[in-house]
Coordinates of C-alpha atoms and ligand atoms in Angstrom, one line a residue:
X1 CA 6.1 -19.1 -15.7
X2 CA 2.9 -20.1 -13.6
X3 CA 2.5 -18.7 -10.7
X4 CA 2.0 -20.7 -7.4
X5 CA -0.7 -21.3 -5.3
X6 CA -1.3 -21.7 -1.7
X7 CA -0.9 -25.4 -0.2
X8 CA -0.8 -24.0 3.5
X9 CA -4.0 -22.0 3.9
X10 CA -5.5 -23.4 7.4
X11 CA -7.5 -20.0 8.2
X12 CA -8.2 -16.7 9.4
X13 CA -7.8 -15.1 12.8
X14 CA -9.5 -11.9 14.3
X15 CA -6.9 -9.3 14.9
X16 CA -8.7 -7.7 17.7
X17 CA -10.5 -11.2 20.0
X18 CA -8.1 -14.4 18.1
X19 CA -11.4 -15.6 16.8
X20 CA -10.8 -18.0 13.8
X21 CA -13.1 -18.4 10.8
X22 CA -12.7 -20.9 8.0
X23 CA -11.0 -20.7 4.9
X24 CA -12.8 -21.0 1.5
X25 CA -15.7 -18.8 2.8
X26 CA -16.6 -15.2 1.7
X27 CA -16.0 -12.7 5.4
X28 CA -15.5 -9.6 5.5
X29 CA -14.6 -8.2 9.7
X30 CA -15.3 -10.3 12.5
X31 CA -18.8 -9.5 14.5
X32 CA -16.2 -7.4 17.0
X33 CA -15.5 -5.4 14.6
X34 CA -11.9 -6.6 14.4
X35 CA -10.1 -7.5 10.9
X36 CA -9.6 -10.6 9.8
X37 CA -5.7 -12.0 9.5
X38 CA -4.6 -15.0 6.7
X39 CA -2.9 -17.7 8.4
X40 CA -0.6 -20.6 7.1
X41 CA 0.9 -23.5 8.0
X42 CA 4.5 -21.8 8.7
X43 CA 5.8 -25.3 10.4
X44 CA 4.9 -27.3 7.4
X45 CA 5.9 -24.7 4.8
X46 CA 9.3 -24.3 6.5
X47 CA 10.1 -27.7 5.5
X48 CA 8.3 -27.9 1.9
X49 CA 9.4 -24.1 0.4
X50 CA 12.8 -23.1 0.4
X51 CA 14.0 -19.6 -0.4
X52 CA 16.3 -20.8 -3.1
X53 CA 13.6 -22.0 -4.9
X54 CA 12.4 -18.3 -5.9
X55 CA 15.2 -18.7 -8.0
X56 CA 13.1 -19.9 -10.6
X57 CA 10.0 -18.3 -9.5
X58 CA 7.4 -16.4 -11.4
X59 CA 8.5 -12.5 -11.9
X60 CA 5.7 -11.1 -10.1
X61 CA 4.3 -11.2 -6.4
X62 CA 2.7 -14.5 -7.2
X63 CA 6.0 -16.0 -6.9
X64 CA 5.2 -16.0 -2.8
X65 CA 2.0 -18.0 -3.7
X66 CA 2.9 -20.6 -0.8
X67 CA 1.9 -17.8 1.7
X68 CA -1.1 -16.3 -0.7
X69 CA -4.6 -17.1 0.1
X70 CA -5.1 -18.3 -3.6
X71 CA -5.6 -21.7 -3.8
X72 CA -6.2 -22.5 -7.1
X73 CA -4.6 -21.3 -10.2
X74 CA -6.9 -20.7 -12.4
X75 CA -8.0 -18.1 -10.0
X76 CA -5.2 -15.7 -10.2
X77 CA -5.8 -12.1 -12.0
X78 CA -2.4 -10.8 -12.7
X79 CA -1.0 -7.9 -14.7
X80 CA 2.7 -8.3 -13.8
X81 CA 2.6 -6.9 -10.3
X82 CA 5.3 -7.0 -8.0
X83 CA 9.2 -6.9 -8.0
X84 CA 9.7 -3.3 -8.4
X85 CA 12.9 -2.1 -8.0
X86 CA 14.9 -0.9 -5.3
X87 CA 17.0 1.6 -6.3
X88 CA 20.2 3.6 -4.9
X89 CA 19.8 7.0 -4.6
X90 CA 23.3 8.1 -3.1
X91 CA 23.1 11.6 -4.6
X92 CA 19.8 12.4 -1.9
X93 CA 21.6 10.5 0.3
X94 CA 24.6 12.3 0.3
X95 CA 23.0 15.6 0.6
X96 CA 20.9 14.6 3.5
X97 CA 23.6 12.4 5.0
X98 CA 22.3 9.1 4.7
X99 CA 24.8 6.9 3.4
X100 CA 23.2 3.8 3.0
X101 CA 19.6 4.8 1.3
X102 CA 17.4 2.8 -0.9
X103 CA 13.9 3.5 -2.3
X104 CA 11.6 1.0 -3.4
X105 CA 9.8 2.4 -6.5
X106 CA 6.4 1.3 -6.6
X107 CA 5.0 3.5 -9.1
X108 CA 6.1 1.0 -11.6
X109 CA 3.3 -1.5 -10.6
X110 CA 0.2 -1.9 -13.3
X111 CA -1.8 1.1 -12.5
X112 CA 0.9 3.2 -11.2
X113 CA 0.7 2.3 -8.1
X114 CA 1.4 -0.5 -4.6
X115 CA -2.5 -0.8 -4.7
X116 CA -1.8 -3.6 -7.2
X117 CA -0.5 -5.5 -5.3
X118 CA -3.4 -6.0 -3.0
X119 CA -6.0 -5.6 -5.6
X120 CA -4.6 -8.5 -7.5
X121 CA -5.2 -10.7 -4.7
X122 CA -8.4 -9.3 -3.5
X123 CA -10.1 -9.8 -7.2
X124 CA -8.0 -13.1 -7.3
X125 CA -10.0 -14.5 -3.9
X126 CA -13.2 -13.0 -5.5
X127 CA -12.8 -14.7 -8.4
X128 CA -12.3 -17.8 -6.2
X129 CA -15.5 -17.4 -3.8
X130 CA -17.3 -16.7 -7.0
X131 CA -18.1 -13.2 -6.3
X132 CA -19.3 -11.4 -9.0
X133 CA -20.0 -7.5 -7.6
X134 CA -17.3 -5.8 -5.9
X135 CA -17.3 -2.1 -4.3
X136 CA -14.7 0.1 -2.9
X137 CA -14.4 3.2 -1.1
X138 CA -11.2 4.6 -2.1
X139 CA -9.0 7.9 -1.8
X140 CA -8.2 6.9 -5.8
X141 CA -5.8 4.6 -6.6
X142 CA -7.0 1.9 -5.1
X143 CA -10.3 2.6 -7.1
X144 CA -7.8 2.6 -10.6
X145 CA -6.1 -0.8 -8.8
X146 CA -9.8 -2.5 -8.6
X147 CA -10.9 -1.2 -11.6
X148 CA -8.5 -2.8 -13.8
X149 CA -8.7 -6.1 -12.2
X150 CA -11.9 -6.5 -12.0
X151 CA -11.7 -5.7 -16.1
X152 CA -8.9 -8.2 -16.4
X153 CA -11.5 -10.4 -14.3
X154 CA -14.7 -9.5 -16.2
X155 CA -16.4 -8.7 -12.9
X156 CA -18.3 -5.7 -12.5
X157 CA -16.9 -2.4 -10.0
X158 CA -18.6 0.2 -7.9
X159 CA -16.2 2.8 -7.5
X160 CA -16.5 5.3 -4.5
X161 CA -14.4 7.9 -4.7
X162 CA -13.8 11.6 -3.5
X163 CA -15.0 14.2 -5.8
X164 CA -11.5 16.2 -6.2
X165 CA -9.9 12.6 -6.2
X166 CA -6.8 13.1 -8.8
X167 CA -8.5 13.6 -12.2
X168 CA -6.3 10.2 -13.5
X169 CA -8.0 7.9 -11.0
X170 CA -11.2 9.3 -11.9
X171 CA -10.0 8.7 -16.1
X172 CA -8.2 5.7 -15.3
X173 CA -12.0 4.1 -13.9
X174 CA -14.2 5.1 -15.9
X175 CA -11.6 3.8 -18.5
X176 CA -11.6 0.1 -17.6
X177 CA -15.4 0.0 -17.6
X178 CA -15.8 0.6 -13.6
X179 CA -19.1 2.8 -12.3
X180 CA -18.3 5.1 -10.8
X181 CA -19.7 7.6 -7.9
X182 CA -17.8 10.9 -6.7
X183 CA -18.5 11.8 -3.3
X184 CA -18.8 15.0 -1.6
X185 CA -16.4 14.3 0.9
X186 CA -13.5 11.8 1.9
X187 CA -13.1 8.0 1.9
X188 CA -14.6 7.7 5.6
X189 CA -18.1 9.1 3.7
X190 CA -17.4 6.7 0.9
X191 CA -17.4 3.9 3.1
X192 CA -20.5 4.3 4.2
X193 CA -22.2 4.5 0.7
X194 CA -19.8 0.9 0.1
X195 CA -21.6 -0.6 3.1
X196 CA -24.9 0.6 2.1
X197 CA -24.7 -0.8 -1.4
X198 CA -23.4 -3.8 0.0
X199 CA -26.2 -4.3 2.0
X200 CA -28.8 -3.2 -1.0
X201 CA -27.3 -4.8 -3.4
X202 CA -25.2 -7.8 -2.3
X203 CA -22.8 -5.9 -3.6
X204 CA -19.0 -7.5 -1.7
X205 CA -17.2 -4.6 0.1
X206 CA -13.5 -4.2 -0.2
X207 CA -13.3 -1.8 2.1
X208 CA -9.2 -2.3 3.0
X209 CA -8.8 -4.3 5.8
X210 CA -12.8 -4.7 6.1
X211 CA -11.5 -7.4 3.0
X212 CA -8.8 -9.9 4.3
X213 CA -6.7 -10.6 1.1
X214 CA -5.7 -7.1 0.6
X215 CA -3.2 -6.9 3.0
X216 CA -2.4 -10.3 1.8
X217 CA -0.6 -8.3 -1.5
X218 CA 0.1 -5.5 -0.1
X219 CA 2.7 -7.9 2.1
X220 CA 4.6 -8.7 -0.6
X221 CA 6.8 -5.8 -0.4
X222 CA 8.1 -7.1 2.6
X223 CA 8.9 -10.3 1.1
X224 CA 10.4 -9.0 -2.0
X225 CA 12.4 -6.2 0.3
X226 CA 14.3 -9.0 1.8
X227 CA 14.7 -10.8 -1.2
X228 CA 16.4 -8.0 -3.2
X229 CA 18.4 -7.4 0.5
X230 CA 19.6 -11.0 0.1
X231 CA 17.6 -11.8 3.7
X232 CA 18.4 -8.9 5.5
X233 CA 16.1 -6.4 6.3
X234 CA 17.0 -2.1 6.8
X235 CA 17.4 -0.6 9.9
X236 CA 14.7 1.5 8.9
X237 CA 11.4 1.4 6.8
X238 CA 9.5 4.9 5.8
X239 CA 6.1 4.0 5.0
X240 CA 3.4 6.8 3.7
X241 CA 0.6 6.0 6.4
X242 CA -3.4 6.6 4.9
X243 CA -5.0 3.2 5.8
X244 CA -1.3 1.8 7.0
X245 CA -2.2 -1.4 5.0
X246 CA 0.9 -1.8 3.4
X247 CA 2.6 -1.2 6.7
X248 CA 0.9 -3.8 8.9
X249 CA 1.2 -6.2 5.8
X250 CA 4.9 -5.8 5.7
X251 CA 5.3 -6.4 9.4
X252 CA 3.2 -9.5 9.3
X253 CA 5.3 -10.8 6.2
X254 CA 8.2 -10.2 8.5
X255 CA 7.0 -12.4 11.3
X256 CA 5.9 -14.8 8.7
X257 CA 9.3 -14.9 7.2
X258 CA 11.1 -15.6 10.2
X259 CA 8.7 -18.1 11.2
X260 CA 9.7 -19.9 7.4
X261 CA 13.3 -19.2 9.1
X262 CA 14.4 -17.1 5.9
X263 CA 15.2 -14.2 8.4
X264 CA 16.4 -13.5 12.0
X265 CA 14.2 -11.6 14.7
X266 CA 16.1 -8.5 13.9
X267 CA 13.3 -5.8 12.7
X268 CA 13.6 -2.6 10.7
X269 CA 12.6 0.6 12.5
X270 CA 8.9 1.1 11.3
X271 CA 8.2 4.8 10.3
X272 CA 5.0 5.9 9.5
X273 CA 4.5 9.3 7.8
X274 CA 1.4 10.9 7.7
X275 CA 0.9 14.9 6.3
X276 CA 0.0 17.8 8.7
X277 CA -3.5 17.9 7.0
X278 CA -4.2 14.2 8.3
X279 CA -2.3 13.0 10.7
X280 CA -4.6 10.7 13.3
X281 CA -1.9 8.0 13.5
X282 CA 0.8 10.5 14.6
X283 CA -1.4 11.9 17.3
X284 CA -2.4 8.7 18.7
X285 CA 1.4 7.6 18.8
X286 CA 2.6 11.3 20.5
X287 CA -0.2 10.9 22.9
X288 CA 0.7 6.9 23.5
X289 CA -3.1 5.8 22.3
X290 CA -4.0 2.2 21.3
X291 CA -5.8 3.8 18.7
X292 CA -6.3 6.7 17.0
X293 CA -9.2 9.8 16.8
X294 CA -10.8 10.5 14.0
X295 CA -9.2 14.0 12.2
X296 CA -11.7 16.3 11.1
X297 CA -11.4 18.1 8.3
X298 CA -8.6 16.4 6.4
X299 CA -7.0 18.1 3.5
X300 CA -3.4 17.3 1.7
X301 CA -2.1 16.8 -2.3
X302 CA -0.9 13.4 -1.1
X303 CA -4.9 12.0 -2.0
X304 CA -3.6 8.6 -0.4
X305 CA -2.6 10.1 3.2
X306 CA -6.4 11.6 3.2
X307 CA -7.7 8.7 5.5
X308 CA -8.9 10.3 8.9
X309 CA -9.7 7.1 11.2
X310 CA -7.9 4.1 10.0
X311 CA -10.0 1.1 10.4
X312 CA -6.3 -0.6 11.4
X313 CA -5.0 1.9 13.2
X314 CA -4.1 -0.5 16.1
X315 CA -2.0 -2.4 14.3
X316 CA -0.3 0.4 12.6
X317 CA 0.5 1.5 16.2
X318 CA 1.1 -1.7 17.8
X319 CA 4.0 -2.4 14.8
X320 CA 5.6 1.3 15.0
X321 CA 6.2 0.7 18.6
X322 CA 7.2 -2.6 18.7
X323 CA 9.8 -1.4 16.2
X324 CA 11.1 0.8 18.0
X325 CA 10.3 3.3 15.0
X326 CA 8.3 6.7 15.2
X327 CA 5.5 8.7 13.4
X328 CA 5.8 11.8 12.3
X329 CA 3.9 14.2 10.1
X330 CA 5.4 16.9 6.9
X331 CA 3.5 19.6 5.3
X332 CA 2.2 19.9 2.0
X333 CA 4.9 22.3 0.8
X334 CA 7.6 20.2 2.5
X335 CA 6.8 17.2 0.2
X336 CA 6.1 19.2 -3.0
X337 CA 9.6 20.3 -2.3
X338 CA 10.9 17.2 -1.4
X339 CA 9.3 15.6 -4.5
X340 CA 10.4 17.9 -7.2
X341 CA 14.1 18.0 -5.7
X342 CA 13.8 14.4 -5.8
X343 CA 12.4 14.1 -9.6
X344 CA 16.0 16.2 -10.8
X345 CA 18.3 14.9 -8.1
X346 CA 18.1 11.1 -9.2
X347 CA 15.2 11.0 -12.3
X348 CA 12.5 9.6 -10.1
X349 CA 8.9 11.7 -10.6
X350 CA 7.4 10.3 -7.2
X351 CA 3.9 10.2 -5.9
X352 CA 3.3 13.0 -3.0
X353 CA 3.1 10.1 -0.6
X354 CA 6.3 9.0 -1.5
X355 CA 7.7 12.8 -1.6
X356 CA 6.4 13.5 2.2
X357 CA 9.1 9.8 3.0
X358 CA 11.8 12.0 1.8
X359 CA 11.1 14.9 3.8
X360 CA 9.7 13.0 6.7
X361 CA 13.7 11.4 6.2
X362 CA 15.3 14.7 6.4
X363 CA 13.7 15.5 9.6
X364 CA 14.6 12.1 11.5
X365 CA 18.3 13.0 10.0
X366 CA 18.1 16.3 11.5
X367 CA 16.8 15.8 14.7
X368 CA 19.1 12.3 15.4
X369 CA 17.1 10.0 15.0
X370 CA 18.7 8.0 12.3
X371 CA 22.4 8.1 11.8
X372 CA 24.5 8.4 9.0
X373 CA 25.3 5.2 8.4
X374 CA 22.2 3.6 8.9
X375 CA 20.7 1.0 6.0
X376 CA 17.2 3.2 5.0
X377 CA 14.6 1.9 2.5
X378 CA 11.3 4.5 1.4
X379 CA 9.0 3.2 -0.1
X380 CA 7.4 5.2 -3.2
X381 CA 4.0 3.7 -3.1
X382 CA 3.4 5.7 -6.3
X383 CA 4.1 7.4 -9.6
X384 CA 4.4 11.1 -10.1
X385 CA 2.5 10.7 -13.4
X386 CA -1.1 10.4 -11.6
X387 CA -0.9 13.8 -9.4
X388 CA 0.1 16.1 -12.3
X389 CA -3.1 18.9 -11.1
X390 CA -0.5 18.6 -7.4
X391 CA 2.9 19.5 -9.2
X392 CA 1.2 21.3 -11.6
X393 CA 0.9 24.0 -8.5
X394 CA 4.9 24.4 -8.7
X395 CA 4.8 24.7 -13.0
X396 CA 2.0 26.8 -14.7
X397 CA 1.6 27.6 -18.1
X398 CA -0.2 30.0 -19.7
X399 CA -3.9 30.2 -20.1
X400 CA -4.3 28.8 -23.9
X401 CA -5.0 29.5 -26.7
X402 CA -6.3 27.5 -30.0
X403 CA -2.8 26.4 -30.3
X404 CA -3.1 24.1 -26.7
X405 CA -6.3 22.4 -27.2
X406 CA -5.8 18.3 -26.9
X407 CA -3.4 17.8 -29.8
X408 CA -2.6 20.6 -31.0
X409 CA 0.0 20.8 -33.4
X410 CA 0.1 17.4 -34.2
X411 CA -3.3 16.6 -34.8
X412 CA -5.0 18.1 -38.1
X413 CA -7.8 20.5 -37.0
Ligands
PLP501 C1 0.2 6.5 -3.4 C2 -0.4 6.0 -2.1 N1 0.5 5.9 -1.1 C3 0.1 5.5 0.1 C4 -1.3 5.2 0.4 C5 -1.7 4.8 1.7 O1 -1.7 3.4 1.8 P1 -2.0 2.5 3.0 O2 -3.4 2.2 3.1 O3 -1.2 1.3 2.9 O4 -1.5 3.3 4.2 C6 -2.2 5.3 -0.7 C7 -3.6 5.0 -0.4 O5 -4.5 5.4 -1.2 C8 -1.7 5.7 -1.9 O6 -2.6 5.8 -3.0
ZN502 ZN1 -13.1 -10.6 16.7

């Protein structure tokens, strides 16, 4: 099935001074430094798109194309990503005590990760503004995300990446053709080197958030959450907080929703974990800051939680507080734990990110936060499968011999 472009596209609108710029054009952040936000006609769209009509809608995210910045179809770089499952997972729940909790599995998206999502539109609205050069800074698998669609796009990528990024982002990029640059140091140094190419080179930066139509994909999972909840929504989100992209973007798919009156003004509680390594948004909500500090010397397994001084860290705040939710950091060997209990409790090898939402769970539980009975959704922003050098900690082997080399006994020598 085709998917379905945007009719309602009127503009964007600084986040931080309201400032609107036109749609159609190539921006990147307003001169205030503030990001830019997609709007769309919600009045007329409330009329013209009904929620029934997803019925027979495409089978990826591109079936919410009404509120996608895509405008024409030709445009759109997809490699089935989207509608991920959201899965039951009573046998964790019971052993916390959490009887009504749900994670949304997003390590089956194209490249293992959510980063799909907003890569796909990002390479999409490239493809449209006739970009040919993209560039990202990225704690890794937004790099693999990019990478493959700018292959699937024939564009060319200049990947920025930490040097001990996860050795399968690193394979995954230089796999689809991508150039790539390791960095000494974390995605707040590689952002500079994207800006400075960009500026050499011409090069466009898609820098999250710093590029408007990420977020624009990444807010899909709200969408498709209330879908699959038939148009309810939890009482409670977890979200695995680096850049807090997918956070923001599934707040502003909220409001947008109700706005297309497919859902009431009831919210989820918004939950933002972070690790104790890196954890710049959960200090800034302790201390009751607008925004946060930059964290020096980040470290954590969970590669995607390594984001010291998120360039939307207002928003992150401004949506865990009007939610009523909270933001709360685990440790490294809490969410190793909590990942490997996880994989052989209920068959689900989750990224790190995902692991520290379980733990991050068990604490809220704990302390009385959430109740029992509450309706809970995690979201697993990743698979398992791409931090095997992080659970390989918990599983050695043996030093090898001949008989381990690539192929071993299979392969004739
Ligand atoms: C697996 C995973 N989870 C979560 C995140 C954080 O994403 P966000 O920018 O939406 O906070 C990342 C970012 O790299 C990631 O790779
Ligand atoms: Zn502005």
């Amino acid at each position: 099935m085709s998917p379905v472009t945007s009719n309602s596209l009127t503009h964007l609108e600084c986040s931080l001074c309201s400032r609107t710029f036109e749609a159609g054009k190539v921006h990147n952040l307003c001169e205030c430094g503030g990001p830019l936000l997609v709007r769309y006609d919600l009045e007329q769209l409330r009329r013209s798109w009904k929620r029934e009509t997803l019925a027979s809608a495409p089978n990826s995210m591109w079936r919410y194309g009404p509120v996608l910045p895509v405008t024409q179809q030709k445009s759109i770089i997809s490699l089935g990503e989207g509608m991920t499952p959201l899965l039951r997972t009573e046998r964790l729940g019971r052993r916390l005590g959490a009887e009504r909790l749900r994670i949304k599995d997003e390590g089956l998206n194209p490249t293992g990760s959510f980063k799909a999502r907003g890569l796909s539109c990002a390479v999409s609205m490239a493809v449209e503004l006739g970009i040919r050069e993209l560039a990202i800074p990225s704690a890794g698998n937004a790099a693999s995300a990019m990478a493959a669609y700018a292959a699937a796009a024939g564009l060319e990528a200049h990947i920025f990446m930490p040097r001990d990024v996860p050795q399968a982002n690193f394979v995954e990029c230089k796999a689809y053709g991508a150039e790539v640059t390791l960095v000494d140091g974390l995605i707040s140094d590689c952002a500079k080197l994207v800006a400075a190419g960009a500026r050499r080179e011409g090069w466009f930066d898609v820098t999250t958030l710093k590029e408007p139509y990420r977020i624009e994909g990444k807010k899909t999972m709200g969408y498709e959450l209330a879908e699959q909840m038939s148009w309810r929504l939890p009482g409670a989100i977890f979200y695995p907080t680096g850049g807090g992209v997918g956070l923001i973007g599934m707040w502003k798919a909220f409001n947008e929703m109700e706005a297309l009156g497919w859902i009431g003004p009831k919210r989820p509680k918004m939950i933002a974990v972070q690790v104790e390594g890196c954890q710049p948004v959960v200090r800034a909500f302790e201390q009751g800051s607008a925004r946060s500090e930059f964290w020096e010397n980040a470290y954590t397994v969970a590669s995607g939680l390594r984001v010291p001084k998120p360039l939307g860290d207002f928003l992150i705040l401004q949506a865990v507080r009007e939610s009523h939710g909270t933001a709360l950091a685990v440790s490294d060997t809490e969410l190793l734990d909590a990942g490997i209990r996880l994989a052989s409790e209920e068959g689900l090898f989750v990224a790190p990110e995902g692991a520290a939402c379980v733990s991050a769970l068990e604490k809220l539980l704990a302390g009385g936060f959430l109740k029992r009975d509450e309706e809970i959704v995690i979201y697993n922003t990743g698979s398992g499968l791409k931090y095997l050098e992080a659970y390989s900690t918990r599983f050695p082997r043996a030093a090898s011999g001949e008989q381990d080399k690539l192929g071993g006994l299979i392969t004739p020598r």
